[in-house]
Amino acid sequence: MRIVLLGPPGVGKGTLADHLKKKYHLVPVATGDMLREETKKGSVLGREIKSLMEKGALVSDELVTQLVVQKVEHGLDLSKGFMFDGFPRTVAQAQDLDTLLERVKAPLDFVLSMEADVDVLLARLTGRRVCRKCGALFHVIYKPSQKEGICDVCGGELYQRGDDNAKTIQSRMQVYQQSTAPIIDYYAKQHKLKKLNANVEAADVRLAVAAMLK
Ligand code: AP5
């Protein structure tokens, strides 16, 4: 299975990707995580990326597509199935992805457009906590760790992402509406779009997706 998880910040793409990885062994290609890795290198490029992400702006199409091409052509077992999380984010990226997947003869099966109300997204983003060590996702209300500030999976420290503050969240939402939402139409025209109501609890999202995959 080869899919794209599409949706606004905080809709639950990473949470669902984690489940699909465990249940269906799909390999995640998450550009947000890939870019955060680049920022840790402390290079000039890493610092530029960090500054854009902290503002809630998009990193350039060229750079992101280059990272994805490298991963797909050299780091993925295409026979296992994969899912893109956070990519594509512009129509240009969607076109580049089509070209890439055509070249490696692994076209997308479908694109899951996850939808939720703005107040739901805000509550999810402001309460999110992430493990510094293993990347596991928590939420102070919806999925609290057993010990405050400590990851249940590996004992690592939980932190709040630098872009999960009110000002940056607002920019990320605007960028989503302006640059990313047009992709919904792009895939609808290809008859590859499936819509998912993501306002519900994570367990119900998983049930709805399981029904879609039957
Ligand atoms: P990225 O890391 O991709 O962030 P995002 O798209 O804004 O999405 P999030 O990770 O914030 O949310 P999510 O939908 O994964 O939600 P999650 O599952 O964590 O990108 C960050 C930045 O990198 C961008 O702003 C941009 O600068 C750059 N970038 C990345 N890709 C790029 C690209 N292709 N081109 C250019 N720039 C790019 O869930 C959120 C919280 O809610 C968690 O706490 C979770 O526990 C909880 N939760 C999840 N689902 C539920 C549920 N159903 N019920 C209750 N709680 C839930």
PDB file of C-alpha atoms and ligand atoms in Angstrom:
ATOM      1  CA  MET A   1       0.000   0.000   0.000  1.00  0.00           C
ATOM      2  CA  ARG A   2       1.315   3.439  -0.950  1.00  0.00           C
ATOM      3  CA  ILE A   3      -0.475   6.413   0.522  1.00  0.00           C
ATOM      4  CA  VAL A   4      -0.271  10.074   1.461  1.00  0.00           C
ATOM      5  CA  LEU A   5      -1.581  11.321   4.820  1.00  0.00           C
ATOM      6  CA  LEU A   6      -2.798  14.817   4.108  1.00  0.00           C
ATOM      7  CA  GLY A   7      -4.233  17.293   6.570  1.00  0.00           C
ATOM      8  CA  PRO A   8      -3.732  20.451   8.630  1.00  0.00           C
ATOM      9  CA  PRO A   9      -1.268  20.754  11.516  1.00  0.00           C
ATOM     10  CA  GLY A  10      -2.364  18.684  14.515  1.00  0.00           C
ATOM     11  CA  VAL A  11      -4.998  16.641  12.681  1.00  0.00           C
ATOM     12  CA  GLY A  12      -3.236  13.414  13.729  1.00  0.00           C
ATOM     13  CA  LYS A  13      -1.097  12.424  10.727  1.00  0.00           C
ATOM     14  CA  GLY A  14       1.888  11.391  12.855  1.00  0.00           C
ATOM     15  CA  THR A  15      -0.325   9.519  15.308  1.00  0.00           C
ATOM     16  CA  LEU A  16      -2.009   7.563  12.511  1.00  0.00           C
ATOM     17  CA  ALA A  17       1.329   6.964  10.755  1.00  0.00           C
ATOM     18  CA  ASP A  18       2.681   5.369  13.922  1.00  0.00           C
ATOM     19  CA  HIS A  19      -0.299   2.995  14.025  1.00  0.00           C
ATOM     20  CA  LEU A  20      -0.088   2.119  10.296  1.00  0.00           C
ATOM     21  CA  LYS A  21       3.625   1.419  10.698  1.00  0.00           C
ATOM     22  CA  LYS A  22       2.966  -1.032  13.534  1.00  0.00           C
ATOM     23  CA  LYS A  23      -0.136  -2.672  12.050  1.00  0.00           C
ATOM     24  CA  TYR A  24       0.584  -2.721   8.306  1.00  0.00           C
ATOM     25  CA  HIS A  25       4.392  -2.266   8.346  1.00  0.00           C
ATOM     26  CA  LEU A  26       4.140   0.772   6.101  1.00  0.00           C
ATOM     27  CA  VAL A  27       7.370   2.747   6.002  1.00  0.00           C
ATOM     28  CA  PRO A  28       6.861   6.401   7.012  1.00  0.00           C
ATOM     29  CA  VAL A  29       8.333   9.238   4.997  1.00  0.00           C
ATOM     30  CA  ALA A  30       7.705  12.231   7.293  1.00  0.00           C
ATOM     31  CA  THR A  31       9.264  15.413   5.949  1.00  0.00           C
ATOM     32  CA  GLY A  32       8.749  17.326   9.222  1.00  0.00           C
ATOM     33  CA  ASP A  33      10.831  14.687  11.066  1.00  0.00           C
ATOM     34  CA  MET A  34      13.433  14.622   8.277  1.00  0.00           C
ATOM     35  CA  LEU A  35      13.785  18.416   8.432  1.00  0.00           C
ATOM     36  CA  ARG A  36      14.003  18.393  12.245  1.00  0.00           C
ATOM     37  CA  GLU A  37      16.889  15.890  11.882  1.00  0.00           C
ATOM     38  CA  GLU A  38      18.643  18.348   9.530  1.00  0.00           C
ATOM     39  CA  THR A  39      18.308  21.146  12.098  1.00  0.00           C
ATOM     40  CA  LYS A  40      20.120  19.022  14.692  1.00  0.00           C
ATOM     41  CA  LYS A  41      23.238  19.002  12.508  1.00  0.00           C
ATOM     42  CA  GLY A  42      23.796  22.685  13.307  1.00  0.00           C
ATOM     43  CA  SER A  43      24.893  23.407   9.714  1.00  0.00           C
ATOM     44  CA  VAL A  44      24.081  26.668   7.899  1.00  0.00           C
ATOM     45  CA  LEU A  45      21.325  24.837   6.051  1.00  0.00           C
ATOM     46  CA  GLY A  46      20.055  23.358   9.334  1.00  0.00           C
ATOM     47  CA  ARG A  47      19.870  26.830  10.889  1.00  0.00           C
ATOM     48  CA  GLU A  48      17.947  28.187   7.883  1.00  0.00           C
ATOM     49  CA  ILE A  49      15.469  25.316   8.104  1.00  0.00           C
ATOM     50  CA  LYS A  50      15.030  25.832  11.862  1.00  0.00           C
ATOM     51  CA  SER A  51      14.264  29.504  11.391  1.00  0.00           C
ATOM     52  CA  LEU A  52      11.611  28.755   8.739  1.00  0.00           C
ATOM     53  CA  MET A  53      10.006  26.023  10.843  1.00  0.00           C
ATOM     54  CA  GLU A  54       9.902  28.249  13.922  1.00  0.00           C
ATOM     55  CA  LYS A  55       8.019  30.843  11.868  1.00  0.00           C
ATOM     56  CA  GLY A  56       5.606  28.229  10.552  1.00  0.00           C
ATOM     57  CA  ALA A  57       6.746  28.875   6.964  1.00  0.00           C
ATOM     58  CA  LEU A  58       7.386  26.166   4.384  1.00  0.00           C
ATOM     59  CA  VAL A  59      10.892  25.038   3.519  1.00  0.00           C
ATOM     60  CA  SER A  60      11.583  25.359  -0.234  1.00  0.00           C
ATOM     61  CA  ASP A  61      10.011  22.820  -2.600  1.00  0.00           C
ATOM     62  CA  GLU A  62      13.451  22.091  -4.100  1.00  0.00           C
ATOM     63  CA  LEU A  63      15.051  21.146  -0.793  1.00  0.00           C
ATOM     64  CA  VAL A  64      12.148  19.058   0.491  1.00  0.00           C
ATOM     65  CA  THR A  65      11.718  17.233  -2.813  1.00  0.00           C
ATOM     66  CA  GLN A  66      15.448  16.520  -2.888  1.00  0.00           C
ATOM     67  CA  LEU A  67      15.241  14.922   0.591  1.00  0.00           C
ATOM     68  CA  VAL A  68      12.259  12.821  -0.483  1.00  0.00           C
ATOM     69  CA  VAL A  69      13.885  11.709  -3.751  1.00  0.00           C
ATOM     70  CA  GLN A  70      16.969  10.571  -1.814  1.00  0.00           C
ATOM     71  CA  LYS A  71      14.852   8.653   0.669  1.00  0.00           C
ATOM     72  CA  VAL A  72      12.624   6.976  -1.942  1.00  0.00           C
ATOM     73  CA  GLU A  73      15.433   6.074  -4.338  1.00  0.00           C
ATOM     74  CA  HIS A  74      17.984   4.982  -1.760  1.00  0.00           C
ATOM     75  CA  GLY A  75      16.348   4.381   1.598  1.00  0.00           C
ATOM     76  CA  LEU A  76      13.046   2.620   0.901  1.00  0.00           C
ATOM     77  CA  ASP A  77      12.129  -0.972   0.194  1.00  0.00           C
ATOM     78  CA  LEU A  78       9.399  -0.103  -2.312  1.00  0.00           C
ATOM     79  CA  SER A  79       7.852  -3.576  -2.108  1.00  0.00           C
ATOM     80  CA  LYS A  80       6.881  -3.014   1.569  1.00  0.00           C
ATOM     81  CA  GLY A  81       4.551  -0.074   1.004  1.00  0.00           C
ATOM     82  CA  PHE A  82       5.019   3.412   2.361  1.00  0.00           C
ATOM     83  CA  MET A  83       3.167   6.486   3.538  1.00  0.00           C
ATOM     84  CA  PHE A  84       4.027  10.138   3.157  1.00  0.00           C
ATOM     85  CA  ASP A  85       3.281  12.299   6.189  1.00  0.00           C
ATOM     86  CA  GLY A  86       3.542  16.063   5.638  1.00  0.00           C
ATOM     87  CA  PHE A  87       4.511  15.685   1.991  1.00  0.00           C
ATOM     88  CA  PRO A  88       3.432  16.907  -0.492  1.00  0.00           C
ATOM     89  CA  ARG A  89       2.547  20.330   0.874  1.00  0.00           C
ATOM     90  CA  THR A  90       2.252  22.317  -2.359  1.00  0.00           C
ATOM     91  CA  VAL A  91       0.910  21.487  -5.809  1.00  0.00           C
ATOM     92  CA  ALA A  92       4.498  21.654  -7.122  1.00  0.00           C
ATOM     93  CA  GLN A  93       5.547  19.006  -4.574  1.00  0.00           C
ATOM     94  CA  ALA A  94       2.548  16.853  -5.560  1.00  0.00           C
ATOM     95  CA  GLN A  95       3.606  17.046  -9.223  1.00  0.00           C
ATOM     96  CA  ASP A  96       7.209  16.177  -8.295  1.00  0.00           C
ATOM     97  CA  LEU A  97       5.962  13.224  -6.262  1.00  0.00           C
ATOM     98  CA  ASP A  98       3.916  11.911  -9.193  1.00  0.00           C
ATOM     99  CA  THR A  99       6.990  12.140 -11.429  1.00  0.00           C
ATOM    100  CA  LEU A 100       9.187  10.389  -8.850  1.00  0.00           C
ATOM    101  CA  LEU A 101       6.730   7.560  -8.198  1.00  0.00           C
ATOM    102  CA  GLU A 102       6.188   7.064 -11.919  1.00  0.00           C
ATOM    103  CA  ARG A 103       9.966   6.763 -12.356  1.00  0.00           C
ATOM    104  CA  VAL A 104      10.251   4.068  -9.641  1.00  0.00           C
ATOM    105  CA  LYS A 105       7.015   2.405 -10.858  1.00  0.00           C
ATOM    106  CA  ALA A 106       5.271   2.704  -7.501  1.00  0.00           C
ATOM    107  CA  PRO A 107       2.234   4.991  -7.979  1.00  0.00           C
ATOM    108  CA  LEU A 108       0.088   6.089  -5.048  1.00  0.00           C
ATOM    109  CA  ASP A 109      -2.923   3.946  -4.169  1.00  0.00           C
ATOM    110  CA  PHE A 110      -4.762   6.780  -2.465  1.00  0.00           C
ATOM    111  CA  VAL A 111      -4.505  10.006  -0.500  1.00  0.00           C
ATOM    112  CA  LEU A 112      -6.173  10.203   2.892  1.00  0.00           C
ATOM    113  CA  SER A 113      -7.426  13.717   3.549  1.00  0.00           C
ATOM    114  CA  MET A 114      -7.822  14.031   7.331  1.00  0.00           C
ATOM    115  CA  GLU A 115     -10.198  16.777   8.429  1.00  0.00           C
ATOM    116  CA  ALA A 116     -10.892  18.337  11.833  1.00  0.00           C
ATOM    117  CA  ASP A 117     -12.311  21.580  13.225  1.00  0.00           C
ATOM    118  CA  VAL A 118      -9.940  24.434  14.054  1.00  0.00           C
ATOM    119  CA  ASP A 119     -10.649  24.336  17.816  1.00  0.00           C
ATOM    120  CA  VAL A 120      -9.847  20.601  17.825  1.00  0.00           C
ATOM    121  CA  LEU A 121      -6.551  21.240  16.006  1.00  0.00           C
ATOM    122  CA  LEU A 122      -5.583  24.012  18.421  1.00  0.00           C
ATOM    123  CA  ALA A 123      -6.263  21.848  21.476  1.00  0.00           C
ATOM    124  CA  ARG A 124      -4.203  19.000  20.008  1.00  0.00           C
ATOM    125  CA  LEU A 125      -1.230  21.177  19.063  1.00  0.00           C
ATOM    126  CA  THR A 126      -0.976  23.197  22.278  1.00  0.00           C
ATOM    127  CA  GLY A 127      -1.113  20.039  24.429  1.00  0.00           C
ATOM    128  CA  ARG A 128       1.265  17.916  22.339  1.00  0.00           C
ATOM    129  CA  ARG A 129       4.445  16.597  23.927  1.00  0.00           C
ATOM    130  CA  VAL A 130       7.113  14.664  22.011  1.00  0.00           C
ATOM    131  CA  CYS A 131       9.876  12.375  23.280  1.00  0.00           C
ATOM    132  CA  ARG A 132      13.287  13.885  22.591  1.00  0.00           C
ATOM    133  CA  LYS A 133      14.823  10.416  22.316  1.00  0.00           C
ATOM    134  CA  CYS A 134      12.384   8.160  20.402  1.00  0.00           C
ATOM    135  CA  GLY A 135       9.880  10.688  18.968  1.00  0.00           C
ATOM    136  CA  ALA A 136       6.832   9.072  20.640  1.00  0.00           C
ATOM    137  CA  LEU A 137       3.821  11.388  20.740  1.00  0.00           C
ATOM    138  CA  PHE A 138       1.868  12.315  23.852  1.00  0.00           C
ATOM    139  CA  HIS A 139      -0.780  14.837  24.795  1.00  0.00           C
ATOM    140  CA  VAL A 140      -1.229  16.413  28.219  1.00  0.00           C
ATOM    141  CA  ILE A 141      -4.975  15.643  28.179  1.00  0.00           C
ATOM    142  CA  TYR A 142      -5.744  13.100  25.442  1.00  0.00           C
ATOM    143  CA  LYS A 143      -2.680  10.887  25.890  1.00  0.00           C
ATOM    144  CA  PRO A 144      -0.778  11.797  29.035  1.00  0.00           C
ATOM    145  CA  SER A 145       2.411   9.933  29.893  1.00  0.00           C
ATOM    146  CA  GLN A 146       2.292   7.938  33.136  1.00  0.00           C
ATOM    147  CA  LYS A 147       5.014  10.095  34.669  1.00  0.00           C
ATOM    148  CA  GLU A 148       4.841  13.774  33.818  1.00  0.00           C
ATOM    149  CA  GLY A 149       7.556  14.827  31.364  1.00  0.00           C
ATOM    150  CA  ILE A 150       8.886  11.272  30.889  1.00  0.00           C
ATOM    151  CA  CYS A 151       8.289   9.035  27.856  1.00  0.00           C
ATOM    152  CA  ASP A 152       6.406   5.790  28.602  1.00  0.00           C
ATOM    153  CA  VAL A 153       8.201   4.025  25.740  1.00  0.00           C
ATOM    154  CA  CYS A 154      11.881   4.764  26.405  1.00  0.00           C
ATOM    155  CA  GLY A 155      12.112   6.957  29.508  1.00  0.00           C
ATOM    156  CA  GLY A 156      13.303   9.944  27.421  1.00  0.00           C
ATOM    157  CA  GLU A 157      12.464  13.558  28.179  1.00  0.00           C
ATOM    158  CA  LEU A 158       9.220  14.972  26.747  1.00  0.00           C
ATOM    159  CA  TYR A 159       9.329  18.422  25.199  1.00  0.00           C
ATOM    160  CA  GLN A 160       7.014  20.861  23.471  1.00  0.00           C
ATOM    161  CA  ARG A 161       7.887  21.517  19.831  1.00  0.00           C
ATOM    162  CA  GLY A 162       9.201  25.030  19.104  1.00  0.00           C
ATOM    163  CA  ASP A 163       6.435  25.558  16.518  1.00  0.00           C
ATOM    164  CA  ASP A 164       3.606  24.502  18.862  1.00  0.00           C
ATOM    165  CA  ASN A 165       2.992  28.009  20.236  1.00  0.00           C
ATOM    166  CA  ALA A 166      -0.091  30.145  19.507  1.00  0.00           C
ATOM    167  CA  LYS A 167       1.636  32.563  17.088  1.00  0.00           C
ATOM    168  CA  THR A 168       3.374  29.903  14.989  1.00  0.00           C
ATOM    169  CA  ILE A 169       0.304  27.662  14.975  1.00  0.00           C
ATOM    170  CA  GLN A 170      -1.673  30.544  13.446  1.00  0.00           C
ATOM    171  CA  SER A 171       0.922  30.923  10.653  1.00  0.00           C
ATOM    172  CA  ARG A 172       0.990  27.157  10.048  1.00  0.00           C
ATOM    173  CA  MET A 173      -2.807  27.122   9.687  1.00  0.00           C
ATOM    174  CA  GLN A 174      -2.688  30.019   7.190  1.00  0.00           C
ATOM    175  CA  VAL A 175       0.095  28.360   5.203  1.00  0.00           C
ATOM    176  CA  TYR A 176      -1.950  25.156   5.135  1.00  0.00           C
ATOM    177  CA  GLN A 177      -5.005  26.943   3.735  1.00  0.00           C
ATOM    178  CA  GLN A 178      -3.017  28.882   1.135  1.00  0.00           C
ATOM    179  CA  SER A 179      -0.438  26.376  -0.062  1.00  0.00           C
ATOM    180  CA  THR A 180      -1.499  22.875   0.962  1.00  0.00           C
ATOM    181  CA  ALA A 181      -5.312  22.762   0.782  1.00  0.00           C
ATOM    182  CA  PRO A 182      -5.233  23.117  -3.067  1.00  0.00           C
ATOM    183  CA  ILE A 183      -3.664  19.643  -3.179  1.00  0.00           C
ATOM    184  CA  ILE A 184      -7.018  18.203  -2.107  1.00  0.00           C
ATOM    185  CA  ASP A 185      -8.439  19.210  -5.494  1.00  0.00           C
ATOM    186  CA  TYR A 186      -5.321  17.995  -7.281  1.00  0.00           C
ATOM    187  CA  TYR A 187      -5.836  14.452  -5.956  1.00  0.00           C
ATOM    188  CA  ALA A 188      -9.638  14.579  -6.256  1.00  0.00           C
ATOM    189  CA  LYS A 189      -9.159  15.149  -9.995  1.00  0.00           C
ATOM    190  CA  GLN A 190      -6.978  12.025 -10.089  1.00  0.00           C
ATOM    191  CA  HIS A 191      -9.779  10.116  -8.241  1.00  0.00           C
ATOM    192  CA  LYS A 192      -7.318   9.227  -5.487  1.00  0.00           C
ATOM    193  CA  LEU A 193      -8.840  11.172  -2.606  1.00  0.00           C
ATOM    194  CA  LYS A 194     -10.475   9.577   0.452  1.00  0.00           C
ATOM    195  CA  LYS A 195     -11.817  11.879   3.178  1.00  0.00           C
ATOM    196  CA  LEU A 196     -11.625  11.018   6.858  1.00  0.00           C
ATOM    197  CA  ASN A 197     -13.361  12.739   9.766  1.00  0.00           C
ATOM    198  CA  ALA A 198     -10.500  13.136  12.264  1.00  0.00           C
ATOM    199  CA  ASN A 199     -12.495  15.060  14.912  1.00  0.00           C
ATOM    200  CA  VAL A 200     -12.988  11.814  16.800  1.00  0.00           C
ATOM    201  CA  GLU A 201     -10.758   9.967  19.291  1.00  0.00           C
ATOM    202  CA  ALA A 202      -7.609   8.292  17.973  1.00  0.00           C
ATOM    203  CA  ALA A 203      -9.132   4.809  18.462  1.00  0.00           C
ATOM    204  CA  ASP A 204     -12.110   5.766  16.276  1.00  0.00           C
ATOM    205  CA  VAL A 205      -9.796   7.200  13.606  1.00  0.00           C
ATOM    206  CA  ARG A 206      -8.023   3.820  13.524  1.00  0.00           C
ATOM    207  CA  LEU A 207     -11.358   1.975  13.195  1.00  0.00           C
ATOM    208  CA  ALA A 208     -12.481   4.212  10.317  1.00  0.00           C
ATOM    209  CA  VAL A 209      -9.182   3.693   8.510  1.00  0.00           C
ATOM    210  CA  ALA A 210      -9.322  -0.084   9.030  1.00  0.00           C
ATOM    211  CA  ALA A 211     -12.785  -0.075   7.410  1.00  0.00           C
ATOM    212  CA  MET A 212     -11.407   1.907   4.452  1.00  0.00           C
ATOM    213  CA  LEU A 213      -8.540  -0.518   3.978  1.00  0.00           C
ATOM    214  CA  LYS A 214     -10.753  -3.630   3.900  1.00  0.00           C
TER     215      LYS A 214
HETATM  216  P1  AP5 B   1       5.275  18.652  10.387  1.00  0.00           P
HETATM  217  O1  AP5 B   1       6.161  18.098  11.412  1.00  0.00           O
HETATM  218  O2  AP5 B   1       4.881  17.824   9.234  1.00  0.00           O
HETATM  219  O3  AP5 B   1       4.022  19.272  11.110  1.00  0.00           O
HETATM  220  P2  AP5 B   1       2.470  19.439  10.688  1.00  0.00           P
HETATM  221  O4  AP5 B   1       2.090  19.060   9.319  1.00  0.00           O
HETATM  222  O5  AP5 B   1       2.175  20.846  11.078  1.00  0.00           O
HETATM  223  O6  AP5 B   1       1.769  18.375  11.469  1.00  0.00           O
HETATM  224  P3  AP5 B   1       1.966  18.057  12.939  1.00  0.00           P
HETATM  225  O7  AP5 B   1       3.160  17.181  13.144  1.00  0.00           O
HETATM  226  O8  AP5 B   1       1.966  19.347  13.742  1.00  0.00           O
HETATM  227  O9  AP5 B   1       0.621  17.336  13.312  1.00  0.00           O
HETATM  228  P4  AP5 B   1       0.086  15.872  13.008  1.00  0.00           P
HETATM  229  O10 AP5 B   1      -1.033  15.971  12.043  1.00  0.00           O
HETATM  230  O11 AP5 B   1       1.188  14.918  12.691  1.00  0.00           O
HETATM  231  O12 AP5 B   1      -0.527  15.553  14.431  1.00  0.00           O
HETATM  232  P5  AP5 B   1      -0.021  14.546  15.559  1.00  0.00           P
HETATM  233  O13 AP5 B   1      -0.288  13.136  15.170  1.00  0.00           O
HETATM  234  O14 AP5 B   1       1.344  14.899  16.042  1.00  0.00           O
HETATM  235  O15 AP5 B   1       5.953  19.983   9.744  1.00  0.00           O
HETATM  236  C1  AP5 B   1       6.553  20.952  10.578  1.00  0.00           C
HETATM  237  C2  AP5 B   1       7.191  22.033   9.707  1.00  0.00           C
HETATM  238  O16 AP5 B   1       8.202  21.468   8.850  1.00  0.00           O
HETATM  239  C3  AP5 B   1       6.254  22.794   8.733  1.00  0.00           C
HETATM  240  O17 AP5 B   1       5.560  23.843   9.375  1.00  0.00           O
HETATM  241  C4  AP5 B   1       7.262  23.282   7.677  1.00  0.00           C
HETATM  242  O18 AP5 B   1       7.977  24.393   8.164  1.00  0.00           O
HETATM  243  C5  AP5 B   1       8.231  22.112   7.565  1.00  0.00           C
HETATM  244  N1  AP5 B   1       7.832  21.121   6.541  1.00  0.00           N
HETATM  245  C6  AP5 B   1       7.470  19.815   6.757  1.00  0.00           C
HETATM  246  N2  AP5 B   1       7.170  19.207   5.598  1.00  0.00           N
HETATM  247  C7  AP5 B   1       7.354  20.129   4.626  1.00  0.00           C
HETATM  248  C8  AP5 B   1       7.162  20.100   3.218  1.00  0.00           C
HETATM  249  N3  AP5 B   1       6.708  19.002   2.589  1.00  0.00           N
HETATM  250  N4  AP5 B   1       7.420  21.234   2.507  1.00  0.00           N
HETATM  251  C9  AP5 B   1       7.875  22.359   3.127  1.00  0.00           C
HETATM  252  N5  AP5 B   1       8.056  22.444   4.466  1.00  0.00           N
HETATM  253  C10 AP5 B   1       7.791  21.345   5.210  1.00  0.00           C
HETATM  254  O19 AP5 B   1      -1.081  14.905  16.739  1.00  0.00           O
HETATM  255  C11 AP5 B   1      -1.051  16.139  17.411  1.00  0.00           C
HETATM  256  C12 AP5 B   1      -1.420  15.911  18.882  1.00  0.00           C
HETATM  257  O20 AP5 B   1      -2.768  15.491  18.971  1.00  0.00           O
HETATM  258  C13 AP5 B   1      -0.592  14.828  19.585  1.00  0.00           C
HETATM  259  O21 AP5 B   1      -0.348  15.240  20.892  1.00  0.00           O
HETATM  260  C14 AP5 B   1      -1.499  13.584  19.571  1.00  0.00           C
HETATM  261  O22 AP5 B   1      -1.263  12.756  20.691  1.00  0.00           O
HETATM  262  C15 AP5 B   1      -2.879  14.202  19.584  1.00  0.00           C
HETATM  263  N6  AP5 B   1      -3.852  13.474  18.786  1.00  0.00           N
HETATM  264  C16 AP5 B   1      -3.665  12.962  17.532  1.00  0.00           C
HETATM  265  N7  AP5 B   1      -4.801  12.407  17.081  1.00  0.00           N
HETATM  266  C17 AP5 B   1      -5.720  12.570  18.071  1.00  0.00           C
HETATM  267  C18 AP5 B   1      -7.104  12.217  18.211  1.00  0.00           C
HETATM  268  N8  AP5 B   1      -7.767  11.587  17.218  1.00  0.00           N
HETATM  269  N9  AP5 B   1      -7.736  12.547  19.361  1.00  0.00           N
HETATM  270  C19 AP5 B   1      -7.076  13.220  20.359  1.00  0.00           C
HETATM  271  N10 AP5 B   1      -5.773  13.572  20.285  1.00  0.00           N
HETATM  272  C20 AP5 B   1      -5.112  13.255  19.158  1.00  0.00           C
END
